[in-house]
mmCIF file of N, CA, C and O in Angstrom:
data_model
loop_
_atom_site.group_PDB
_atom_site.id
_atom_site.type_symbol
_atom_site.label_atom_id
_atom_site.label_comp_id
_atom_site.label_asym_id
_atom_site.label_seq_id
_atom_site.Cartn_x
_atom_site.Cartn_y
_atom_site.Cartn_z
ATOM 1 N N UNK O 1 0.754 -1.190 -0.034
ATOM 2 C CA UNK O 1 -0.027 0.240 0.070
ATOM 3 C C UNK O 1 0.579 1.454 -0.003
ATOM 4 O O UNK O 1 1.976 0.855 0.005
ATOM 5 N N UNK O 2 0.224 2.366 -0.208
ATOM 6 C CA UNK O 2 0.992 3.560 0.003
ATOM 7 C C UNK O 2 1.964 3.716 0.584
ATOM 8 O O UNK O 2 2.987 4.278 1.046
ATOM 9 N N UNK O 3 1.191 3.387 2.023
ATOM 10 C CA UNK O 3 1.900 4.009 3.250
ATOM 11 C C UNK O 3 3.137 2.980 3.928
ATOM 12 O O UNK O 3 4.268 3.595 3.931
ATOM 13 N N UNK O 4 3.174 1.906 3.178
ATOM 14 C CA UNK O 4 4.375 0.796 3.236
ATOM 15 C C UNK O 4 5.563 1.474 2.233
ATOM 16 O O UNK O 4 6.642 1.543 2.206
ATOM 17 N N UNK O 5 4.714 1.551 1.008
ATOM 18 C CA UNK O 5 5.494 2.190 0.016
ATOM 19 C C UNK O 5 6.437 3.612 0.673
ATOM 20 O O UNK O 5 7.815 3.839 0.120
ATOM 21 N N UNK O 6 5.552 4.281 1.050
ATOM 22 C CA UNK O 6 6.316 5.603 1.812
ATOM 23 C C UNK O 6 7.500 5.332 2.870
ATOM 24 O O UNK O 6 8.686 5.523 3.172
ATOM 25 N N UNK O 7 6.946 4.187 3.429
ATOM 26 C CA UNK O 7 7.982 4.086 4.966
ATOM 27 C C UNK O 7 8.983 3.496 4.453
ATOM 28 O O UNK O 7 10.199 3.679 4.537
ATOM 29 N N UNK O 8 9.216 2.751 3.178
ATOM 30 C CA UNK O 8 10.467 2.245 2.246
ATOM 31 C C UNK O 8 11.200 3.259 1.971
ATOM 32 O O UNK O 8 12.453 3.434 2.017
ATOM 33 N N UNK O 9 10.461 4.164 1.303
ATOM 34 C CA UNK O 9 11.076 5.369 0.908
ATOM 35 C C UNK O 9 11.860 6.198 1.838
ATOM 36 O O UNK O 9 13.204 6.483 1.619
ATOM 37 N N UNK O 10 11.233 6.333 2.933
ATOM 38 C CA UNK O 10 12.146 7.117 4.065
ATOM 39 C C UNK O 10 13.230 6.247 4.525
ATOM 40 O O UNK O 10 14.243 6.726 4.846
ATOM 41 N N UNK O 11 13.116 4.950 5.114
ATOM 42 C CA UNK O 11 14.065 3.861 4.998
ATOM 43 C C UNK O 11 15.250 4.241 4.443
ATOM 44 O O UNK O 11 16.440 4.465 4.805
ATOM 45 N N UNK O 12 15.106 3.869 2.940
ATOM 46 C CA UNK O 12 16.292 4.467 1.921
ATOM 47 C C UNK O 12 17.081 5.635 2.137
ATOM 48 O O UNK O 12 18.092 5.722 1.877
ATOM 49 N N UNK O 13 15.850 6.687 2.421
ATOM 50 C CA UNK O 13 17.039 8.086 2.866
ATOM 51 C C UNK O 13 17.210 8.065 3.814
ATOM 52 O O UNK O 13 18.485 8.572 3.926
ATOM 53 N N UNK O 14 16.775 7.663 4.916
ATOM 54 C CA UNK O 14 17.589 7.172 6.093
ATOM 55 C C UNK O 14 18.703 6.697 6.579
ATOM 56 O O UNK O 14 19.456 6.119 7.530
ATOM 57 N N UNK O 15 19.040 5.751 5.527
ATOM 58 C CA UNK O 15 20.082 4.913 5.003
ATOM 59 C C UNK O 15 19.484 3.540 6.638
ATOM 60 O O UNK O 15 20.355 3.491 7.133
ATOM 61 N N UNK O 16 18.472 3.331 6.547
ATOM 62 C CA UNK O 16 18.184 2.098 7.600
ATOM 63 C C UNK O 16 17.027 1.051 7.545
ATOM 64 O O UNK O 16 16.418 1.470 6.088
ATOM 65 N N UNK O 17 16.815 0.531 8.289
ATOM 66 C CA UNK O 17 15.999 -0.681 7.807
ATOM 67 C C UNK O 17 14.111 -0.067 8.085
ATOM 68 O O UNK O 17 13.998 1.001 8.459
ATOM 69 N N UNK O 18 13.453 -0.887 7.398
ATOM 70 C CA UNK O 18 11.869 -0.383 7.427
ATOM 71 C C UNK O 18 11.717 -0.821 8.584
ATOM 72 O O UNK O 18 10.626 -1.586 8.761
ATOM 73 N N UNK O 19 12.045 -0.238 9.522
ATOM 74 C CA UNK O 19 11.543 -0.461 11.102
ATOM 75 C C UNK O 19 10.457 0.611 11.481
ATOM 76 O O UNK O 19 10.034 0.775 10.894
ATOM 77 N N UNK O 20 10.488 0.577 12.733
ATOM 78 C CA UNK O 20 9.195 1.521 13.654
ATOM 79 C C UNK O 20 9.387 3.037 13.043
ATOM 80 O O UNK O 20 8.543 3.611 12.915
ATOM 81 N N UNK O 21 10.724 3.774 13.124
ATOM 82 C CA UNK O 21 10.910 5.233 12.975
ATOM 83 C C UNK O 21 10.437 5.419 11.912
ATOM 84 O O UNK O 21 9.251 6.466 11.092
ATOM 85 N N UNK O 22 10.638 4.589 10.517
ATOM 86 C CA UNK O 22 10.263 4.719 9.120
ATOM 87 C C UNK O 22 8.734 4.667 8.972
ATOM 88 O O UNK O 22 8.152 5.636 8.125
ATOM 89 N N UNK O 23 8.083 3.907 9.621
ATOM 90 C CA UNK O 23 6.796 3.498 9.231
ATOM 91 C C UNK O 23 6.208 4.378 10.500
ATOM 92 O O UNK O 23 5.032 4.896 9.924
ATOM 93 N N UNK O 24 6.527 4.915 11.553
ATOM 94 C CA UNK O 24 5.438 5.851 11.615
ATOM 95 C C UNK O 24 5.523 7.377 11.440
ATOM 96 O O UNK O 24 4.672 7.986 11.160
ATOM 97 N N UNK O 25 6.694 7.419 10.495
ATOM 98 C CA UNK O 25 6.956 8.985 9.828
ATOM 99 C C UNK O 25 5.950 8.649 8.759
ATOM 100 O O UNK O 25 5.448 9.833 8.642
ATOM 101 N N UNK O 26 5.750 7.668 8.004
ATOM 102 C CA UNK O 26 4.910 7.355 7.136
ATOM 103 C C UNK O 26 3.435 7.393 7.213
ATOM 104 O O UNK O 26 2.469 8.261 7.125
ATOM 105 N N UNK O 27 3.410 6.825 9.004
ATOM 106 C CA UNK O 27 1.746 6.873 9.372
ATOM 107 C C UNK O 27 1.395 8.643 9.383
ATOM 108 O O UNK O 27 0.108 8.924 9.488
ATOM 109 N N UNK O 28 2.603 9.260 10.474
ATOM 110 C CA UNK O 28 2.182 10.128 10.508
ATOM 111 C C UNK O 28 1.953 11.317 9.015
ATOM 112 O O UNK O 28 1.197 12.167 9.125
ATOM 113 N N UNK O 29 2.563 11.089 8.056
ATOM 114 C CA UNK O 29 2.403 11.940 7.090
ATOM 115 C C UNK O 29 1.346 11.294 6.340
ATOM 116 O O UNK O 29 0.429 12.707 5.571
ATOM 117 N N UNK O 30 0.971 10.205 6.269
ATOM 118 C CA UNK O 30 -0.430 9.865 5.549
ATOM 119 C C UNK O 30 -1.518 10.575 6.514
ATOM 120 O O UNK O 30 -2.381 10.691 5.846
ATOM 121 N N UNK O 31 -1.752 10.531 7.705
ATOM 122 C CA UNK O 31 -2.501 10.918 8.425
ATOM 123 C C UNK O 31 -2.798 12.553 8.080
ATOM 124 O O UNK O 31 -3.632 13.145 8.078
ATOM 125 N N UNK O 32 -1.587 13.200 8.358
ATOM 126 C CA UNK O 32 -1.604 14.391 7.949
ATOM 127 C C UNK O 32 -2.282 14.936 6.645
ATOM 128 O O UNK O 32 -2.878 16.072 6.500
ATOM 129 N N UNK O 33 -2.109 14.121 6.003
ATOM 130 C CA UNK O 33 -2.710 14.270 4.314
ATOM 131 C C UNK O 33 -4.373 14.492 4.632
ATOM 132 O O UNK O 33 -4.403 14.828 3.897
ATOM 133 N N UNK O 34 -4.496 12.930 5.095
ATOM 134 C CA UNK O 34 -5.989 12.851 5.251
ATOM 135 C C UNK O 34 -6.565 14.171 6.038
ATOM 136 O O UNK O 34 -7.219 14.489 5.665
ATOM 137 N N UNK O 35 -5.866 14.612 7.020
ATOM 138 C CA UNK O 35 -6.608 15.550 8.143
ATOM 139 C C UNK O 35 -6.435 17.106 6.930
ATOM 140 O O UNK O 35 -7.583 17.583 6.909
ATOM 141 N N UNK O 36 -5.646 17.058 6.085
ATOM 142 C CA UNK O 36 -5.350 18.478 4.914
ATOM 143 C C UNK O 36 -6.256 18.203 4.227
ATOM 144 O O UNK O 36 -6.783 19.491 4.134
ATOM 145 N N UNK O 37 -6.625 17.014 3.680
ATOM 146 C CA UNK O 37 -7.617 17.180 2.667
ATOM 147 C C UNK O 37 -9.063 17.546 3.292
ATOM 148 O O UNK O 37 -10.123 18.228 2.334
ATOM 149 N N UNK O 38 -9.296 16.728 4.403
ATOM 150 C CA UNK O 38 -10.656 16.946 5.026
ATOM 151 C C UNK O 38 -10.811 18.465 5.379
ATOM 152 O O UNK O 38 -11.752 19.233 4.892
ATOM 153 N N UNK O 39 -9.829 18.837 5.846
ATOM 154 C CA UNK O 39 -9.764 20.487 6.221
ATOM 155 C C UNK O 39 -10.227 21.185 4.837
ATOM 156 O O UNK O 39 -10.926 22.282 4.817
ATOM 157 N N UNK O 40 -9.486 21.078 3.945
ATOM 158 C CA UNK O 40 -9.792 21.745 2.614
ATOM 159 C C UNK O 40 -10.911 21.631 1.961
ATOM 160 O O UNK O 40 -11.519 22.685 1.928
ATOM 161 N N UNK O 41 -11.460 20.619 2.068
ATOM 162 C CA UNK O 41 -12.909 20.135 1.775
ATOM 163 C C UNK O 41 -13.630 20.995 2.117
ATOM 164 O O UNK O 41 -14.830 21.118 1.660
ATOM 165 N N UNK O 42 -13.796 21.072 3.413
ATOM 166 C CA UNK O 42 -14.784 21.249 4.270
ATOM 167 C C UNK O 42 -14.353 22.790 4.842
ATOM 168 O O UNK O 42 -15.121 23.167 5.696
ATOM 169 N N UNK O 43 -14.000 23.657 3.828
ATOM 170 C CA UNK O 43 -13.457 25.073 3.827
ATOM 171 C C UNK O 43 -12.913 25.498 4.920
ATOM 172 O O UNK O 43 -12.913 26.909 5.602
ATOM 173 N N UNK O 44 -12.176 24.740 5.795
ATOM 174 C CA UNK O 44 -11.154 25.278 6.721
ATOM 175 C C UNK O 44 -10.109 26.208 6.525
ATOM 176 O O UNK O 44 -9.088 26.242 7.119
ATOM 177 N N UNK O 45 -9.859 26.101 5.071
ATOM 178 C CA UNK O 45 -8.586 26.797 4.257
ATOM 179 C C UNK O 45 -8.815 27.834 3.506
ATOM 180 O O UNK O 45 -9.772 27.013 2.252
ATOM 181 N N UNK O 46 -8.851 28.624 2.904
ATOM 182 C CA UNK O 46 -8.568 29.525 1.637
ATOM 183 C C UNK O 46 -7.413 29.363 1.070
ATOM 184 O O UNK O 46 -7.488 30.019 -0.018
ATOM 185 N N UNK O 47 -6.566 28.415 1.276
ATOM 186 C CA UNK O 47 -5.202 28.442 0.538
ATOM 187 C C UNK O 47 -5.170 27.581 -0.397
ATOM 188 O O UNK O 47 -6.506 26.572 -0.270
ATOM 189 N N UNK O 48 -4.590 27.460 -1.459
ATOM 190 C CA UNK O 48 -4.710 26.379 -2.201
ATOM 191 C C UNK O 48 -4.510 24.978 -1.877
ATOM 192 O O UNK O 48 -3.789 24.921 -0.647
ATOM 193 N N UNK O 49 -5.229 23.674 -2.455
ATOM 194 C CA UNK O 49 -5.112 22.537 -2.008
ATOM 195 C C UNK O 49 -3.488 22.134 -1.744
ATOM 196 O O UNK O 49 -3.222 21.947 -0.479
ATOM 197 N N UNK O 50 -2.623 22.168 -2.558
ATOM 198 C CA UNK O 50 -1.347 21.634 -2.229
ATOM 199 C C UNK O 50 -0.998 22.701 -1.214
ATOM 200 O O UNK O 50 -0.031 21.896 -0.165
ATOM 201 N N UNK O 51 -1.016 23.862 -1.106
ATOM 202 C CA UNK O 51 -0.373 24.678 0.193
ATOM 203 C C UNK O 51 -0.831 23.865 1.561
ATOM 204 O O UNK O 51 -0.280 23.855 2.528
ATOM 205 N N UNK O 52 -2.384 23.470 1.557
ATOM 206 C CA UNK O 52 -2.837 23.090 2.867
ATOM 207 C C UNK O 52 -2.073 22.055 2.938
ATOM 208 O O UNK O 52 -1.929 21.542 4.322
ATOM 209 N N UNK O 53 -2.106 20.883 2.037
ATOM 210 C CA UNK O 53 -1.175 19.518 2.196
ATOM 211 C C UNK O 53 -0.189 19.821 2.852
ATOM 212 O O UNK O 53 0.287 19.185 3.548
ATOM 213 N N UNK O 54 0.551 20.860 1.945
ATOM 214 C CA UNK O 54 1.996 20.780 2.432
ATOM 215 C C UNK O 54 2.123 21.307 3.993
ATOM 216 O O UNK O 54 2.973 21.028 4.848
ATOM 217 N N UNK O 55 1.151 22.039 4.162
ATOM 218 C CA UNK O 55 1.167 23.021 5.865
ATOM 219 C C UNK O 55 0.888 21.526 6.458
ATOM 220 O O UNK O 55 1.558 21.790 7.895
ATOM 221 N N UNK O 56 0.104 20.886 6.570
ATOM 222 C CA UNK O 56 -0.543 19.614 7.387
ATOM 223 C C UNK O 56 0.638 18.899 7.453
ATOM 224 O O UNK O 56 0.890 18.199 8.736
ATOM 225 N N UNK O 57 1.209 18.772 6.186
ATOM 226 C CA UNK O 57 2.199 17.595 6.739
ATOM 227 C C UNK O 57 3.239 17.834 7.613
ATOM 228 O O UNK O 57 4.063 17.438 8.220
ATOM 229 N N UNK O 58 3.997 19.412 7.265
ATOM 230 C CA UNK O 58 5.130 19.834 7.607
ATOM 231 C C UNK O 58 4.826 20.146 9.464
ATOM 232 O O UNK O 58 5.767 20.104 10.064
ATOM 233 N N UNK O 59 3.837 20.420 9.342
ATOM 234 C CA UNK O 59 3.028 20.435 10.788
ATOM 235 C C UNK O 59 3.230 19.290 11.614
ATOM 236 O O UNK O 59 3.930 19.365 12.616
ATOM 237 N N UNK O 60 2.869 18.317 10.993
ATOM 238 C CA UNK O 60 2.824 16.970 11.573
ATOM 239 C C UNK O 60 4.177 16.561 11.950
ATOM 240 O O UNK O 60 4.714 16.083 13.081
ATOM 241 N N UNK O 61 4.971 16.507 10.942
ATOM 242 C CA UNK O 61 6.458 16.183 10.932
ATOM 243 C C UNK O 61 7.441 17.178 11.570
ATOM 244 O O UNK O 61 8.577 16.620 12.270
ATOM 245 N N UNK O 62 6.957 18.275 11.980
ATOM 246 C CA UNK O 62 7.790 19.186 13.000
ATOM 247 C C UNK O 62 7.929 18.849 14.223
ATOM 248 O O UNK O 62 8.716 19.023 15.245
ATOM 249 N N UNK O 63 6.614 18.162 14.699
ATOM 250 C CA UNK O 63 6.377 17.258 15.965
ATOM 251 C C UNK O 63 7.557 16.346 16.199
ATOM 252 O O UNK O 63 7.869 16.052 17.250
ATOM 253 N N UNK O 64 7.858 15.870 15.000
ATOM 254 C CA UNK O 64 8.515 13.981 15.108
ATOM 255 C C UNK O 64 9.786 14.663 15.426
ATOM 256 O O UNK O 64 10.645 13.411 15.486
ATOM 257 N N UNK O 65 10.790 15.980 14.933
ATOM 258 C CA UNK O 65 11.704 16.131 15.155
ATOM 259 C C UNK O 65 12.494 15.999 13.704
ATOM 260 O O UNK O 65 13.661 16.225 13.344
ATOM 261 N N UNK O 66 11.645 15.607 12.692
ATOM 262 C CA UNK O 66 12.132 15.838 11.277
ATOM 263 C C UNK O 66 11.736 16.770 10.397
ATOM 264 O O UNK O 66 10.940 17.681 10.602
#
């Protein structure tokens, strides 16, 4: 699935195994994407769609230290 593929890509960039940390980062990014889409669709943002998704993912990942 997409989340697993993302975790594999994260692990490759971090030069590590697809363990807990890459999987957690992938899950956080996917969750933030879902929330960003919902927020944008329901009028919570006047920003363009991509800006809303980018902001949601950046906000979520900033709390992970990435």
